[in-house]
XYZ file of C-alpha atoms in Angstrom:
268
model
C 0.000 0.000 0.000
C 1.248 3.454 -0.862
C 1.514 6.001 1.958
C 0.959 9.693 1.374
C 0.777 12.747 3.620
C -1.873 15.422 3.170
C -1.432 18.695 5.057
C -4.572 20.750 5.495
C -6.454 17.462 5.591
C -9.486 18.974 7.339
C -9.968 21.723 4.765
C -12.435 21.793 1.899
C -9.972 20.418 -0.660
C -8.005 18.333 1.831
C -11.006 16.317 2.986
C -12.035 15.547 -0.580
C -8.488 14.524 -1.513
C -8.127 12.253 1.524
C -11.414 10.517 0.691
C -10.404 9.881 -2.902
C -6.895 8.676 -2.071
C -8.322 6.269 0.502
C -10.789 4.937 -2.088
C -7.817 4.215 -4.346
C -6.073 2.162 -1.690
C -3.652 4.789 -0.404
C -2.803 4.976 3.289
C -3.314 8.654 4.084
C -1.634 10.483 6.948
C -3.611 13.677 7.516
C -2.063 16.714 9.195
C -4.181 19.682 10.132
C -4.076 22.434 12.727
C -7.754 21.750 13.473
C -6.856 18.276 14.715
C -3.773 19.450 16.592
C -1.020 18.635 14.096
C 0.970 21.307 12.290
C 2.111 20.891 8.703
C 5.730 21.035 9.860
C 5.302 17.525 11.312
C 6.060 16.442 7.735
C 9.740 17.005 8.525
C 9.639 14.420 11.325
C 7.525 11.885 9.444
C 9.746 11.875 6.378
C 12.793 10.968 8.456
C 11.155 7.616 9.247
C 10.841 6.723 5.558
C 8.015 4.897 3.818
C 6.269 7.996 2.454
C 5.616 8.095 -1.292
C 4.292 11.628 -1.649
C 3.387 14.787 0.264
C 0.377 16.884 -0.714
C 0.899 20.263 0.923
C -2.451 22.061 1.022
C -2.230 23.777 4.425
C -2.159 27.576 4.055
C -3.828 30.878 4.739
C -6.177 31.139 1.764
C -7.814 34.549 1.455
C -6.717 37.574 -0.549
C -8.619 39.680 1.999
C -6.659 38.386 4.993
C -4.881 41.388 6.508
C -2.718 39.370 8.917
C 0.458 39.572 6.847
C 2.623 38.035 9.558
C 0.422 34.916 9.744
C 0.437 34.569 5.963
C 4.223 34.788 5.963
C 4.542 32.145 8.691
C 2.055 29.664 7.203
C 2.478 30.224 3.474
C 6.193 30.961 3.239
C 8.092 29.789 6.334
C 6.168 26.531 6.690
C 6.281 25.921 2.958
C 10.063 26.279 2.951
C 10.399 23.723 5.747
C 8.093 21.230 4.019
C 9.829 21.691 0.655
C 13.275 21.311 2.210
C 12.227 18.121 4.007
C 10.833 16.614 0.794
C 13.976 17.557 -1.095
C 16.317 16.108 1.552
C 14.356 12.847 1.776
C 13.748 12.511 -1.980
C 9.964 12.498 -1.604
C 7.641 13.920 -4.248
C 6.020 17.202 -3.190
C 2.722 18.359 -4.666
C 1.578 21.720 -3.371
C -1.415 23.956 -3.851
C -0.602 27.203 -5.570
C -3.225 29.656 -6.750
C -4.481 31.641 -9.710
C -3.424 34.672 -7.667
C 0.230 33.612 -8.015
C 0.043 34.720 -11.640
C 1.645 38.202 -11.467
C -1.229 39.538 -13.610
C -3.634 38.472 -10.863
C -1.603 39.320 -7.759
C -3.228 41.954 -5.560
C -2.311 40.827 -2.035
C 0.134 39.136 0.311
C -1.676 35.852 -0.340
C -0.810 35.953 -4.043
C 2.723 37.106 -3.276
C 3.213 34.167 -0.900
C 2.028 31.646 -3.475
C 4.275 33.097 -6.172
C 7.177 32.909 -3.725
C 6.427 29.219 -3.123
C 6.548 28.524 -6.849
C 9.899 30.261 -7.206
C 11.351 28.616 -4.099
C 10.324 25.119 -5.177
C 11.732 25.643 -8.687
C 15.180 26.179 -7.162
C 15.271 24.212 -3.908
C 12.852 21.332 -4.524
C 13.067 20.541 -8.212
C 11.002 17.336 -7.968
C 8.008 19.334 -6.707
C 4.905 20.070 -8.753
C 2.926 23.191 -7.960
C -0.768 23.149 -8.842
C -2.351 26.484 -9.664
C -5.933 26.073 -8.501
C -8.632 28.391 -9.831
C -11.728 29.294 -7.813
C -12.506 25.846 -6.473
C -16.148 25.183 -5.554
C -18.325 22.226 -4.682
C -20.600 20.761 -1.997
C -19.925 21.955 1.562
C -17.717 24.857 0.428
C -15.158 26.635 2.569
C -16.717 29.249 4.829
C -17.045 32.832 3.604
C -16.490 31.961 -0.046
C -18.987 33.152 -2.644
C -20.795 29.814 -2.833
C -20.920 29.542 0.967
C -22.669 32.912 1.194
C -25.075 31.993 -1.609
C -26.007 28.722 0.087
C -26.270 30.075 3.631
C -27.498 33.664 3.393
C -30.821 35.093 2.236
C -29.184 38.216 0.799
C -25.767 38.430 -0.885
C -24.076 41.598 -2.130
C -21.892 41.373 -5.250
C -19.277 44.094 -5.626
C -18.446 45.586 -9.024
C -22.070 44.729 -9.918
C -21.081 41.069 -10.131
C -18.939 41.631 -13.226
C -15.744 40.133 -11.797
C -14.626 37.291 -14.058
C -13.479 33.954 -12.662
C -12.705 30.409 -13.842
C -14.778 28.363 -11.407
C -13.374 24.823 -11.162
C -15.380 21.970 -9.660
C -13.855 20.128 -6.707
C -13.881 16.700 -8.414
C -11.738 18.061 -11.255
C -9.328 19.613 -8.770
C -8.908 16.293 -6.960
C -8.255 14.490 -10.248
C -5.709 17.147 -11.146
C -3.888 16.824 -7.821
C -3.684 13.043 -8.199
C -2.516 13.494 -11.796
C 0.385 15.529 -10.410
C 1.766 12.462 -8.594
C 3.181 11.138 -11.854
C 3.812 14.543 -13.402
C 7.352 15.853 -13.787
C 6.436 19.450 -14.567
C 7.343 22.097 -11.972
C 4.031 23.930 -12.379
C 0.616 23.012 -13.770
C -2.798 24.622 -14.091
C -5.898 22.876 -12.796
C -8.611 25.107 -14.173
C -11.889 25.107 -16.017
C -10.838 27.726 -18.548
C -14.417 28.900 -19.064
C -14.468 32.439 -17.681
C -17.824 33.523 -16.289
C -18.941 36.507 -14.277
C -19.613 36.215 -10.579
C -23.165 37.372 -11.322
C -23.683 34.501 -13.765
C -22.481 32.031 -11.140
C -24.760 33.572 -8.521
C -27.753 33.420 -10.875
C -27.113 29.718 -11.480
C -27.302 29.113 -7.742
C -30.340 31.391 -7.518
C -32.174 29.129 -9.979
C -32.103 26.314 -7.398
C -32.167 28.288 -4.155
C -33.755 31.716 -3.851
C -31.211 34.395 -2.951
C -31.691 38.146 -2.853
C -28.738 39.305 -4.980
C -27.724 42.927 -4.449
C -25.421 44.540 -7.010
C -22.956 46.995 -5.480
C -20.980 49.351 -7.691
C -17.727 49.690 -5.786
C -14.732 47.395 -6.096
C -13.293 45.816 -2.934
C -9.709 46.533 -1.926
C -7.360 43.694 -2.958
C -9.981 42.345 -5.353
C -9.122 41.576 -8.969
C -11.656 42.217 -11.713
C -10.526 39.394 -13.993
C -8.468 36.357 -13.045
C -6.182 35.413 -15.924
C -5.107 31.821 -16.611
C -1.470 31.774 -17.713
C -1.666 29.876 -21.002
C 2.085 29.191 -20.946
C 1.642 26.852 -17.986
C 0.584 23.276 -18.717
C -3.138 22.650 -18.227
C -4.007 19.225 -16.807
C -6.026 17.495 -19.574
C -9.397 16.766 -17.987
C -12.987 17.021 -19.162
C -13.636 19.940 -16.849
C -17.181 20.295 -15.596
C -19.012 23.410 -16.737
C -20.312 25.746 -14.045
C -23.872 24.943 -15.132
C -23.305 21.222 -14.592
C -21.314 21.824 -11.420
C -24.024 23.882 -9.736
C -26.682 21.405 -10.879
C -24.673 18.540 -9.371
C -24.376 20.351 -6.035
C -28.138 20.767 -5.728
C -28.809 17.224 -6.948
C -26.556 15.976 -4.155
C -28.240 18.274 -1.624
C -31.674 16.934 -2.593
C -30.427 13.380 -2.295
C -28.918 14.096 1.108
C -32.142 15.714 2.347
C -34.204 12.771 1.068
C -32.010 10.342 2.993
C -32.343 12.446 6.153
C -36.126 12.557 5.787
C -36.310 8.834 5.154
C -34.207 8.210 8.246
C -36.418 10.455 10.342
C -39.545 8.601 9.240
C -38.230 5.198 10.317
């Protein structure tokens, strides 16, 4: 059985990755601050041998996070320690980068930190593969993301009148892309549904299935980016990426199925 480490294993992407790896017969060692284990424990675990791969997903994840010191510690200092440990122990490192690492998209310390990670790995951990993830969404989304607000609030305000453009990428495609990276020898790859849509279009798709009062606000938020660019020079993982229409439909199909099971259980 193969053994792999996943940092950030309790996060939105981490949980989904751990489930899929386990289904495929991988022994997963999950590390997450929520469960009391820091990502830097990778350094200790790799010394014992027997690890085939490290997925490093743990990070501060918001462009609107103003705690620059925490971003530096988690996204740069910790990343350097994990990358160095993988390099010294000759273990494959796959790490989550971001669309915001593209200099054309960088507006914040978060994007700066992810771009730093890419540059650091290219020099000090050459066997690593960085995965630029683009606006990942799916069932049970991370708190305070657009989809989370749409699913949990009765009224949602969209800045810039909802005209911000994003490449929303469904969680299942992201997981397939991360697993693809295990056998990939490229230093950097894109995992992205390169179908740009406006935030308003995405919100209206959700609104079709669940009534939301959508308020359009004219001003642009600080640190926001009006259009996220996908760097076409970086290899795009060849998947049949799910369209946002199909992705949103799948989310609500799953929610209906889950509610039906709950109701059936309650009636017994």
